[in-house]
Tab-separated table of C-alpha atoms and ligand atoms in Angstrom:
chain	number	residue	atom	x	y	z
A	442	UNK	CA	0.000	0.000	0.000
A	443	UNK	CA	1.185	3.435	-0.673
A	444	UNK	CA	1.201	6.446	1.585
A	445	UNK	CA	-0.955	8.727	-1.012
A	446	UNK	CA	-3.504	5.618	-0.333
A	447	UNK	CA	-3.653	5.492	3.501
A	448	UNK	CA	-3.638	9.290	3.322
A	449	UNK	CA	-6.465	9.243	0.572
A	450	UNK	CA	-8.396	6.616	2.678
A	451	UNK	CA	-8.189	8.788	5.768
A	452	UNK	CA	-9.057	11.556	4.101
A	453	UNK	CA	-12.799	10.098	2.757
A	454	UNK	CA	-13.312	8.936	6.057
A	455	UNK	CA	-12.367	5.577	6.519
A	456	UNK	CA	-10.576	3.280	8.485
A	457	UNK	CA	-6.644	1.979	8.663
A	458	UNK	CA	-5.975	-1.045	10.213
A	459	UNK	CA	-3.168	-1.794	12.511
A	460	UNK	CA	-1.015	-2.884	9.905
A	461	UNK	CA	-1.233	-0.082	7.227
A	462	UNK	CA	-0.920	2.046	11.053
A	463	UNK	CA	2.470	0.530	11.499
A	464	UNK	CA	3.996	0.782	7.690
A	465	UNK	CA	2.899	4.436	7.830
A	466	UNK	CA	4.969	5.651	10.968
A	467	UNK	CA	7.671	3.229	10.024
A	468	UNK	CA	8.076	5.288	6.841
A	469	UNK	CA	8.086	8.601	9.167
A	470	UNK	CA	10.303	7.457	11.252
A	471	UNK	CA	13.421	5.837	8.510
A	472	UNK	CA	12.279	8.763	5.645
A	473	UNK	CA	10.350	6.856	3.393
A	474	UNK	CA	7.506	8.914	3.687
A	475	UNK	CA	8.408	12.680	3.235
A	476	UNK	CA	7.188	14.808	5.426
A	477	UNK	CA	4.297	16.405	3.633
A	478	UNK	CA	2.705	13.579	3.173
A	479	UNK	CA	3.520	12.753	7.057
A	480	UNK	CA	1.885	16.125	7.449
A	481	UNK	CA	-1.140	15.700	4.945
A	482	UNK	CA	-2.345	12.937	7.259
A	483	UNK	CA	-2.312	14.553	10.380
A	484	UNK	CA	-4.969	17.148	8.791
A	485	UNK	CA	-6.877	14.567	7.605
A	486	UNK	CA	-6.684	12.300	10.667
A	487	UNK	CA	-7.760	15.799	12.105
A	488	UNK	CA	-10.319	16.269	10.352
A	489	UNK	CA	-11.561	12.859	10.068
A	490	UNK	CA	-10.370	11.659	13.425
A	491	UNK	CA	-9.718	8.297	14.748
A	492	UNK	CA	-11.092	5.205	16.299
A	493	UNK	CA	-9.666	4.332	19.575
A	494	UNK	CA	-8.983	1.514	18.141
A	495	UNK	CA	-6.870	3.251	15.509
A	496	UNK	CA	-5.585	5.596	18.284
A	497	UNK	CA	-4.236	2.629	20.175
A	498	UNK	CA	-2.701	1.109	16.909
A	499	UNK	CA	-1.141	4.726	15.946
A	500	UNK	CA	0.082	5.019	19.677
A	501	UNK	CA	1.648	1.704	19.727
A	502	UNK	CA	3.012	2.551	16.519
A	503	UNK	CA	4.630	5.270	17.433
A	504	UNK	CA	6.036	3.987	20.944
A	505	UNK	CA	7.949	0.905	19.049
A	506	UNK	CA	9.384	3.682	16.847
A	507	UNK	CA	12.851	3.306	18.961
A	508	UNK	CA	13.679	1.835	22.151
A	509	UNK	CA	11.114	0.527	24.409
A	510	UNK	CA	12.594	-0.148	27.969
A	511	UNK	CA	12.069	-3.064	29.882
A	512	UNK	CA	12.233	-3.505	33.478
A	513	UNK	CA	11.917	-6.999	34.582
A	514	UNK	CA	15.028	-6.733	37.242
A	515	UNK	CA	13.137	-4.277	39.237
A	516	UNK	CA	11.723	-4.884	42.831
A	517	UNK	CA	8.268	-3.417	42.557
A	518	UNK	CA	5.306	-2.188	39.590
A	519	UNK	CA	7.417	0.851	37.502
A	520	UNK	CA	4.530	4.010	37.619
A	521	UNK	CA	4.904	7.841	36.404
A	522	UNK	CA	2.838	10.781	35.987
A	523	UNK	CA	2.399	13.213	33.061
A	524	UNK	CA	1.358	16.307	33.370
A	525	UNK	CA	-0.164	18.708	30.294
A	526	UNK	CA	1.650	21.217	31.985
A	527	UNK	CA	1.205	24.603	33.950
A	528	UNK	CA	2.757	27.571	35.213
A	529	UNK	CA	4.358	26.717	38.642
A	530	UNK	CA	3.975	23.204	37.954
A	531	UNK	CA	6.876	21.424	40.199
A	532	UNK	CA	5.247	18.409	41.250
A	533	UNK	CA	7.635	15.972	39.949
A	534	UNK	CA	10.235	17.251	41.809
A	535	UNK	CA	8.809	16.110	44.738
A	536	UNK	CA	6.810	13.214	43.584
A	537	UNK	CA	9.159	11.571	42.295
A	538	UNK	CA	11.514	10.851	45.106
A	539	UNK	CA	8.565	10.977	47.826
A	540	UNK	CA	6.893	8.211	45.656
A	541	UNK	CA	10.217	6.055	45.404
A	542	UNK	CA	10.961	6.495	48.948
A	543	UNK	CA	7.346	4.724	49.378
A	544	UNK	CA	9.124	1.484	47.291
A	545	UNK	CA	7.007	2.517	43.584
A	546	UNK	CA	9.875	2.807	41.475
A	547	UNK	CA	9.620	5.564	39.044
A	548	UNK	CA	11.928	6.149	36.056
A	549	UNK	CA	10.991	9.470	35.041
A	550	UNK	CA	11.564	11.200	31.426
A	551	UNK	CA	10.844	14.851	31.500
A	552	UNK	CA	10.706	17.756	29.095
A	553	UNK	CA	11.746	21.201	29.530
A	554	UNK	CA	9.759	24.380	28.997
A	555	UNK	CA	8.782	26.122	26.367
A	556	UNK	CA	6.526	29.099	25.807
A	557	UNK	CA	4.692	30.325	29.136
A	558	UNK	CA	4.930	26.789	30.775
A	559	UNK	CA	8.182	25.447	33.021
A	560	UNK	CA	9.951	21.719	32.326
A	561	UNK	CA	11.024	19.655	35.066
A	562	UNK	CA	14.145	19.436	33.358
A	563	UNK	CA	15.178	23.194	33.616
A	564	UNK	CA	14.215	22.970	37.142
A	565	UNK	CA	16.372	20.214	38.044
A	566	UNK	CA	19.538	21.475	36.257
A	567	UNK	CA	19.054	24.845	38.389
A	568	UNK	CA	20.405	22.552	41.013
A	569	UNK	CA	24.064	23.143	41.021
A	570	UNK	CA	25.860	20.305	39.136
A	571	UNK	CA	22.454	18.526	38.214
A	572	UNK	CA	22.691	16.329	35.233
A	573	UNK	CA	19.848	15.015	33.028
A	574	UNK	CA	21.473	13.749	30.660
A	575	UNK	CA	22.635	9.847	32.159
A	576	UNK	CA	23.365	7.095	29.959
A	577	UNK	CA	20.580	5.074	29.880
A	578	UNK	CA	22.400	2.554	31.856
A	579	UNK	CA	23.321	4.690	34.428
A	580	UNK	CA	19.035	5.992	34.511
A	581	UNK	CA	18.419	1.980	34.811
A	582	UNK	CA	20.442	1.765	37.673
A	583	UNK	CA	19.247	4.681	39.562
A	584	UNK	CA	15.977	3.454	39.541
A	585	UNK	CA	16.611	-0.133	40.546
A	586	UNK	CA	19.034	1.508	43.613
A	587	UNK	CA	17.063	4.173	44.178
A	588	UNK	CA	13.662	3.500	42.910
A	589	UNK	CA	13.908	7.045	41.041
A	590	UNK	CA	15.597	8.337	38.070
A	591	UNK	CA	15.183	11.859	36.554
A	592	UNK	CA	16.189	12.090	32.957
A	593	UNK	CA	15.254	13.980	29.554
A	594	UNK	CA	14.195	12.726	26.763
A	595	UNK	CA	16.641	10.967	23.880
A	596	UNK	CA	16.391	10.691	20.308
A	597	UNK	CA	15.823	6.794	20.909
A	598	UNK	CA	12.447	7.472	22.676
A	599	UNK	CA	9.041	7.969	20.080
A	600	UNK	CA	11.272	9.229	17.542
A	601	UNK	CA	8.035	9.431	15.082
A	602	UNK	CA	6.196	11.269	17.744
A	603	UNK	CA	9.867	13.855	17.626
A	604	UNK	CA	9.202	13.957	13.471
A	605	UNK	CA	5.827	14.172	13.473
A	606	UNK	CA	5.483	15.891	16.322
A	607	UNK	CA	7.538	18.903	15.052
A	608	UNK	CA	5.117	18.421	11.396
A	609	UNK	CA	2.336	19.485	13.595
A	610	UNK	CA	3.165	22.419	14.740
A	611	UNK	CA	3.825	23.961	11.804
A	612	UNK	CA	1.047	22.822	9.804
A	613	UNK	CA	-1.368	23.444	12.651
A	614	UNK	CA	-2.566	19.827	13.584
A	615	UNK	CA	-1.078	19.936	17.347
A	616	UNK	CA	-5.119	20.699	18.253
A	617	UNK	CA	-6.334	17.281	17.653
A	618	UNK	CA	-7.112	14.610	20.357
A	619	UNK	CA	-5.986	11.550	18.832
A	620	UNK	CA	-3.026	12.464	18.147
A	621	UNK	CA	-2.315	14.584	20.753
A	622	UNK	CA	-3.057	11.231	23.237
A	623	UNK	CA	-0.773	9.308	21.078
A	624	UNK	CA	1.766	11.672	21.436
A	625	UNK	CA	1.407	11.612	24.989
A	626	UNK	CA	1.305	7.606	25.496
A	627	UNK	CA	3.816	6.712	22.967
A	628	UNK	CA	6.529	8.263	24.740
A	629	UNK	CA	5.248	7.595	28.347
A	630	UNK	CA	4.519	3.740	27.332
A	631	UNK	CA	8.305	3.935	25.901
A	632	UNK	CA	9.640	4.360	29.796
A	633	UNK	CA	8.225	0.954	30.155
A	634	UNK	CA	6.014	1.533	32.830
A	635	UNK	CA	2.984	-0.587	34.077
A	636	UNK	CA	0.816	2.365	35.566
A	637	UNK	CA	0.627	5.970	34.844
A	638	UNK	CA	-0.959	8.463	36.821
A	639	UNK	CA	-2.433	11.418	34.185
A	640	UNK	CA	-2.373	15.111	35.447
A	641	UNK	CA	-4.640	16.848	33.082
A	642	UNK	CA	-5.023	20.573	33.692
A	643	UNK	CA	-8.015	23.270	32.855
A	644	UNK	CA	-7.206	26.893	32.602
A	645	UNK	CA	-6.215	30.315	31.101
A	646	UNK	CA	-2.915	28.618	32.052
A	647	UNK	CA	-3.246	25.234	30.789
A	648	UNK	CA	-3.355	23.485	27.368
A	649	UNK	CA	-6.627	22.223	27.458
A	650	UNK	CA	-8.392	25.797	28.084
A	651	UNK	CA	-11.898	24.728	28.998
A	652	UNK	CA	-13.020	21.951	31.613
A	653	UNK	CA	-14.780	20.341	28.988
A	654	UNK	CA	-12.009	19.653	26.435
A	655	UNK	CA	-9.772	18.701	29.231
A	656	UNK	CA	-12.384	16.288	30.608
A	657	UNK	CA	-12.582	14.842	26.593
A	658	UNK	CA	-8.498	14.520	26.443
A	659	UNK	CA	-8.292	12.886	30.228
A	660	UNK	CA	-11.028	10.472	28.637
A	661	UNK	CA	-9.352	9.627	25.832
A	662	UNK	CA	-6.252	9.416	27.396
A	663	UNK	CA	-7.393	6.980	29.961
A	664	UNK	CA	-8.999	4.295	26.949
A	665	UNK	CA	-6.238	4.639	24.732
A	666	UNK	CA	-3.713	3.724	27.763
A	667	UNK	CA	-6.029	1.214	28.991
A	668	UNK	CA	-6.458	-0.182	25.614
A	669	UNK	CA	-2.643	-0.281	25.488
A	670	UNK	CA	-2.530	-2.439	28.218
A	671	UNK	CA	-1.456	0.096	31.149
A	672	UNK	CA	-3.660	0.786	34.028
A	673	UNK	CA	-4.042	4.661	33.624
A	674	UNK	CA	-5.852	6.936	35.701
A	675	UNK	CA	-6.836	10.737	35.204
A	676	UNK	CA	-6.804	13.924	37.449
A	677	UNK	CA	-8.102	17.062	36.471
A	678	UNK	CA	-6.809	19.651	38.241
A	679	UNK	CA	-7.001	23.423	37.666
A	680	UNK	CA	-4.456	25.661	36.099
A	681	UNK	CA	-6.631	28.852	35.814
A	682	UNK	CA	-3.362	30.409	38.891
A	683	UNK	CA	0.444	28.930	39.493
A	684	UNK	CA	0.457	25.968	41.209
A	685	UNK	CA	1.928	27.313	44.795
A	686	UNK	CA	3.593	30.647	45.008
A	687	UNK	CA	6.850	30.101	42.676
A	688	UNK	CA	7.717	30.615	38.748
A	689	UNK	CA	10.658	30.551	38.055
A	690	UNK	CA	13.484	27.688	37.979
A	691	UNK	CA	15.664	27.472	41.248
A	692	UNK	CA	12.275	29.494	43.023
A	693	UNK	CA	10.502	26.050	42.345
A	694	UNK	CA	13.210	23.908	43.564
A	695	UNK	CA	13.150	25.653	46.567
A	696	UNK	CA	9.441	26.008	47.428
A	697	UNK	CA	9.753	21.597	46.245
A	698	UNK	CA	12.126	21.780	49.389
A	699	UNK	CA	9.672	23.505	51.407
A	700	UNK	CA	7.400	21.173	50.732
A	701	UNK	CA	9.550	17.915	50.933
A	702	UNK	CA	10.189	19.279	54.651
A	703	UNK	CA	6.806	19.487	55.568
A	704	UNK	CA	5.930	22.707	54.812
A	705	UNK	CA	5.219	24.479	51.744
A	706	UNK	CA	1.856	25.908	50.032
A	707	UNK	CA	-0.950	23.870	51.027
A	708	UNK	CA	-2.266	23.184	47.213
A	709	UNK	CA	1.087	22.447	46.019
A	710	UNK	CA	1.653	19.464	49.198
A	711	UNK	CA	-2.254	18.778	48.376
A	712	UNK	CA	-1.751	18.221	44.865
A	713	UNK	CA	1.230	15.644	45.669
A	714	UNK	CA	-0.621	13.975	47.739
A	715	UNK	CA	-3.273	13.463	45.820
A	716	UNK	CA	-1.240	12.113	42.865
A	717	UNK	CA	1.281	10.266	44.780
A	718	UNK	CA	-1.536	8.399	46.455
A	719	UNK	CA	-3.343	6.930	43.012
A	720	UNK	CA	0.615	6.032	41.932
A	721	UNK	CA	0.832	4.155	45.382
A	722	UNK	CA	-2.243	2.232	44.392
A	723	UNK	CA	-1.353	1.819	41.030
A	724	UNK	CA	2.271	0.308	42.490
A	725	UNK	CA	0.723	-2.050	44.475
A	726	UNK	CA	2.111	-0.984	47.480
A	727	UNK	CA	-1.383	0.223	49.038
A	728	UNK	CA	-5.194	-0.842	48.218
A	729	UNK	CA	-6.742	2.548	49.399
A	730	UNK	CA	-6.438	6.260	48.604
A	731	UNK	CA	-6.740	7.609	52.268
A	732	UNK	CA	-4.452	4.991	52.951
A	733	UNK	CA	-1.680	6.125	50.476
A	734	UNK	CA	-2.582	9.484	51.208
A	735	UNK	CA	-1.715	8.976	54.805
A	736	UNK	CA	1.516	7.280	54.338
A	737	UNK	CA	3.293	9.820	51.746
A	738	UNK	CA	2.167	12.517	54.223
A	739	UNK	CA	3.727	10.541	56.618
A	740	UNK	CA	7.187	10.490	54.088
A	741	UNK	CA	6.937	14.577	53.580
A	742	UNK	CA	6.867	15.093	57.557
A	743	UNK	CA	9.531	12.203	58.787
A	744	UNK	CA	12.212	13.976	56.059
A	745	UNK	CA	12.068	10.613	54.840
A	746	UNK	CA	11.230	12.148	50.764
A	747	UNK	CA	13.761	14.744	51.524
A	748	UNK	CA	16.668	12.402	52.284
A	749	UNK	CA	15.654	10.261	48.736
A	750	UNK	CA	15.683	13.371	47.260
A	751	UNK	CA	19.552	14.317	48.275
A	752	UNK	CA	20.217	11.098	47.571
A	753	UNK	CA	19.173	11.317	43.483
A	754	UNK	CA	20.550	15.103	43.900
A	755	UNK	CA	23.908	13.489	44.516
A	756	UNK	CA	23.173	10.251	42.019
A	757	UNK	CA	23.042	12.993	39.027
A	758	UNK	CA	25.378	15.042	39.814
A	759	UNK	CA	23.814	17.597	41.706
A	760	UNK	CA	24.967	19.717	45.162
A	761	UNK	CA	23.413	18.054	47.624
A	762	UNK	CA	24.427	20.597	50.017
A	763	UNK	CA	21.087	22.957	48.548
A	764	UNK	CA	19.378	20.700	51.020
A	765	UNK	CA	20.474	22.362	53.996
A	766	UNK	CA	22.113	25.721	52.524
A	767	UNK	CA	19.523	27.147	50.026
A	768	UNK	CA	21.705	29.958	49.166
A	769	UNK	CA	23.605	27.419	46.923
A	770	UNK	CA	20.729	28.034	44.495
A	771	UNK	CA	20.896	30.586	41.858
A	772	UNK	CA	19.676	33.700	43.243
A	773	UNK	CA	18.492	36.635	41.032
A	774	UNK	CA	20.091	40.346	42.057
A	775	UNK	CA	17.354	42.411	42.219
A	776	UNK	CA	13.821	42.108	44.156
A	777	UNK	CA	10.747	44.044	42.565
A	778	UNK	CA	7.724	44.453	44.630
A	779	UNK	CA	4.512	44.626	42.639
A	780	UNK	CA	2.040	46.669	44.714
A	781	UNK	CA	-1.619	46.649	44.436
A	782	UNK	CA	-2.504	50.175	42.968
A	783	UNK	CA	-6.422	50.115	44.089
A	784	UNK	CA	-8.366	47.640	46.257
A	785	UNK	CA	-10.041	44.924	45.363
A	786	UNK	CA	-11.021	41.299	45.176
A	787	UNK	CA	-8.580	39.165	42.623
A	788	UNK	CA	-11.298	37.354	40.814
A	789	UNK	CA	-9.072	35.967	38.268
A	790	UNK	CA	-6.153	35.859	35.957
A	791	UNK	CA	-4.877	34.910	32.279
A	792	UNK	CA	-2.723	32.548	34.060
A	793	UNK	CA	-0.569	31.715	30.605
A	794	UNK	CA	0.204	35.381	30.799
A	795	UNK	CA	2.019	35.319	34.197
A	796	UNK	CA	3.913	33.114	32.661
A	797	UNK	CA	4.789	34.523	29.942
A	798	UNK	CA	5.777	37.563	32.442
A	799	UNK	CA	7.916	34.899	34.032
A	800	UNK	CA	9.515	33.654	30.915
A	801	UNK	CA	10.204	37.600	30.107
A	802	UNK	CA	12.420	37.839	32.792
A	803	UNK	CA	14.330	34.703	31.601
A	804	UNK	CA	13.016	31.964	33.360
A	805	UNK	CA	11.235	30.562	30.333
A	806	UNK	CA	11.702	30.465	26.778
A	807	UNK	CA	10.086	31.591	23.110
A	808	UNK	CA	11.921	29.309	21.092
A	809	UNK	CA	13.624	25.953	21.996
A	810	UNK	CA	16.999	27.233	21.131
A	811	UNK	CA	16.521	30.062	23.539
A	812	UNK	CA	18.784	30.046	27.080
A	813	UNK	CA	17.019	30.634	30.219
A	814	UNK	CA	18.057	32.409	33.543
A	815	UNK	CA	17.946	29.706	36.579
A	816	UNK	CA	17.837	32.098	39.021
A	817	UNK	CA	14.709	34.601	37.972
A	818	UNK	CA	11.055	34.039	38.145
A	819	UNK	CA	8.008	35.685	40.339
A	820	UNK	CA	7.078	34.979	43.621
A	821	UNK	CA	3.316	35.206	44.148
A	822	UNK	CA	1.525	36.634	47.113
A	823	UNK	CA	-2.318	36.435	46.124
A	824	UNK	CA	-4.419	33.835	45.189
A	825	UNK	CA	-7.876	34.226	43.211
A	826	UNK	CA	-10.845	35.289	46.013
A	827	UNK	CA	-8.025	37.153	47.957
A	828	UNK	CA	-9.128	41.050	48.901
A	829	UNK	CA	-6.355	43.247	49.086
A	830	UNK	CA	-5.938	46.779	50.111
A	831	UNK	CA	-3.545	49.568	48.488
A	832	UNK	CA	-0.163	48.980	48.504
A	833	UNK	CA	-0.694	45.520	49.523
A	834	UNK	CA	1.941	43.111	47.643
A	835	UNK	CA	1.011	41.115	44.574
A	836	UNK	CA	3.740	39.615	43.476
A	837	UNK	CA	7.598	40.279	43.790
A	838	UNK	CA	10.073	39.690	40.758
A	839	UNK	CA	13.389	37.701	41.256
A	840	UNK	CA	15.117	39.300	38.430
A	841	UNK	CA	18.401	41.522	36.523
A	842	UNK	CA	16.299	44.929	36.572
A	843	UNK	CA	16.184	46.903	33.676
A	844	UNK	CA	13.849	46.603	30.715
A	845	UNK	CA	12.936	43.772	31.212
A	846	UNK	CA	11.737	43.628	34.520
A	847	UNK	CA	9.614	47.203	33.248
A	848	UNK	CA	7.932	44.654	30.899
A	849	UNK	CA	7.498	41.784	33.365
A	850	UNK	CA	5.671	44.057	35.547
A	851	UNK	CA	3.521	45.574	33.178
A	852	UNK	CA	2.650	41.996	31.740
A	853	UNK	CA	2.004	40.532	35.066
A	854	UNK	CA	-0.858	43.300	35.675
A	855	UNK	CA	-2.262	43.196	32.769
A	856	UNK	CA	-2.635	38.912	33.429
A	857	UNK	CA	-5.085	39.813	36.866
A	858	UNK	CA	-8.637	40.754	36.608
A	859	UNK	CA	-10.310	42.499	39.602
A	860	UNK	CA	-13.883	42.759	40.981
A	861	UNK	CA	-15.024	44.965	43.370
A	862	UNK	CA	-17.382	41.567	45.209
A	863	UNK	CA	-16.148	38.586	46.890
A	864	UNK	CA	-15.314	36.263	44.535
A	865	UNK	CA	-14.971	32.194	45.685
A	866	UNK	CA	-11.497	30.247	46.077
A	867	UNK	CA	-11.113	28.008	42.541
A	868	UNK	CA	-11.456	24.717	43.197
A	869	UNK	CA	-8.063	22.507	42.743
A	870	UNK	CA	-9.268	19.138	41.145
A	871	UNK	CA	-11.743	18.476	38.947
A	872	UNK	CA	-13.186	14.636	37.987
A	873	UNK	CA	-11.075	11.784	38.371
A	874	UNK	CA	-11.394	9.423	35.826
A	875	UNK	CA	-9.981	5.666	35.317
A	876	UNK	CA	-10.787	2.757	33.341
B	136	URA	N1	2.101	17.350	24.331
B	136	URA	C1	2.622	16.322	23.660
B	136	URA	O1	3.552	15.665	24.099
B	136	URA	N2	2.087	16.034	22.454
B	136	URA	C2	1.047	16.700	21.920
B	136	URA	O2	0.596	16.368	20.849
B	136	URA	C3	0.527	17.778	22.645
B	136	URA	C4	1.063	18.081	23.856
């Protein structure tokens, strides 16, 4: 069969088996098929869309595109989590090591940020000495040791999802749910893992913009990977503010810290518990949510997390001294208080904006090439439904001063909306769905 025939059966609407599935992507993926007619069928798979059984056949595809890794030498069920991303998202960082030190291993393959939303990656490496870049042996051997490894992503993971991937976005077919869940899986499934706990956020800040298409992605998502074979299950969780109070690369590793001792903003240790607890389940190593819930608080209070996280600090590279002497971190030179300039009720904000103020100041980037600033980011002092009185602090920017900072601030303003009447607390989760 040739690709103009698969694309021409796509685009009338009808259906491509497994087979034709797998000859397409392997012609991405070694050249055979040039890229516009890689690109032609993502618009008419957008268009047209796809069965789940074609979803799971495309994702599957696309995962056994390069290396698929296989843990049968570990002790205990490999799980991750994915998130669509946020502004002030830093879960991982303390998931990851607080769910290890509760015996789930995790081998974790992150992405950095791009546009107005943060990578785990970037945050990591703002650790002094932090290296994401292990051989894969050495990432194998973390997480049997450690139960936790922290890497990025290589060119032998999904590479069709990389090629076709990259197709999408210029040729706008990135808005699309089958492929955007195939995207997703195939490189999640490629980390070998047997359960996979989905963050999937709603927001001005998020990718999914509206509750409903969020709700329709964490669905899909959830069939596809249980179709797959995986147990999957789905969070929805709001990213209409910053998660916690930090933006901004070593800002987030810090406030992680805070919260790996204990402490830190109550949705951000909220929103790690309530994710660590469905990976627990889906480990094995506890039948109830309260249950898991219960225990990983337990790990966050003992120091118990903390300690597994110095010891992966150390593993990759990293200063595990920023433990105990913060000021190891990159710290920006100049503070900027952002003042509230009438009173009012904070009612909401363009959340993707604040990031983008963020990424202004150099914590974030426009284009992949682009090199970001560790150390800068903003520091957030209200939350939506919080009054505030003149002069009252908003916000205060970690930054170099300058331009730049001018812009950040003006940017960040523009992001909040105000309302003169109370205005409710946004809710932090939405549904949970599973198979
Ligand atoms: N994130 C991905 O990894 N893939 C998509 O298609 C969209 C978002």
């Amino acid at each position: 069969m040739r690709a103009t025939d698969l694309i021409r059966r796509k685009r009338d609407g009808g259906v491509l088996s497994s087979d034709d599935i797998t000859t397409f992507l392997r012609g991405v993926t070694d050249g055979s098929i040039a890229d516009y007619q890689a690109s032609a069928m993502a618009m008419a798979i957008f268009f047209r869309g796809m069965s789940q059984d074609e979803t799971v056949a495309w994702t599957m595809a696309m995962r056994d595109s390069g290396t698929v890794m296989v843990w049968d030498d570990l002790d205990g069920i490999p799980v991750d989590k994915h998130s669509t991303g946020g502004v002030g998202d830093k879960v991982s960082l303390i998931l990851a090591p607080l769910v290890a030190a509760a015996g789930v291993p995790v081998p974790m393959i992150s992405g950095r940020g791009l546009g107005h939303t943060g990578g785990t990656l970037d945050k990591l490496e703002s650790i002094p000495g932090f290296r994401t870049d292990l051989s894969v042996a050495r990432f194998r051997e973390l997480v049997r040791t450690l139960g936790c490894g922290l890497i990025g992503q290589t060119a032998e993971i999904a590479p069709a999802d990389k090629k076709l991937y990259a197709l999408r976005d210029v040729t706008a077919t990135v808005e699309c749910i089958p492929l955007i869940v195939s995207s997703i899986l195939s490189k999640k499934l490629a980390e070998g893992i047997d359960g996979l706990v989905l963050d999937v956020k709603w927001g001005s800040g998020a990718f999914m913009r509206t509750l409903e298409d969020a709700e329709q992605l964490a669905e899909a998502l959830v069939q596809v990977g249980t179709g797959a074979g995986k147990q999957v299950v789905a969070r929805l969780t709001d990213m209409n503010q910053p998660l916690g109070r930090m933006v901004g690369n070593a800002l987030e590793v810090a406030e992680s810290l805070d919260v790996l001792e204990g402490g830190g903003p109550a949705d951000l240790r909220e929103m790690t518990l309530e994710l660590g607890a469905e990976m627990l389940v889906l480990g094995g190593v506890a039948t109830a949510l309260d249950e898991a819930r219960a225990r990983l608080g337990r790990l966050l209070d003992s120091g118990a997390a903390r300690e597994r996280f110095g010891q992966i600090i150390e593993a990759q590279h990293g200063d595990p001294r920023v433990l105990d002497d913060r000021s190891l971190l990159p710290t920006a030179p100049v503070r900027v208080p952002v003042l509230a300039e009438s009173p009012g009720v904070l009612s909401g904000m363009d959340c993707a904006e604040v990031g983008r103020a963020a990424s202004e100041l150099g914590a974030g980037r426009a284009r992949a090439e682009d090199v970001i600033d560790p150390a800068v980011g903003l520091e957030m002092h209200v939350r939506v439904g919080d009054a505030v009185a003149v002069g009252q602090p908003l916000a205060t920017l970690h930054c170099v001063g300058g331009a730049a900072s001018d812009a950040a601030v003006a940017r960040f303003r523009s992001a909040l909306r105000w309302s003169s009447s109370p205005t409710a607390p946004l809710p932090l989760f939405g549904r949970r769905i599973s198979a």
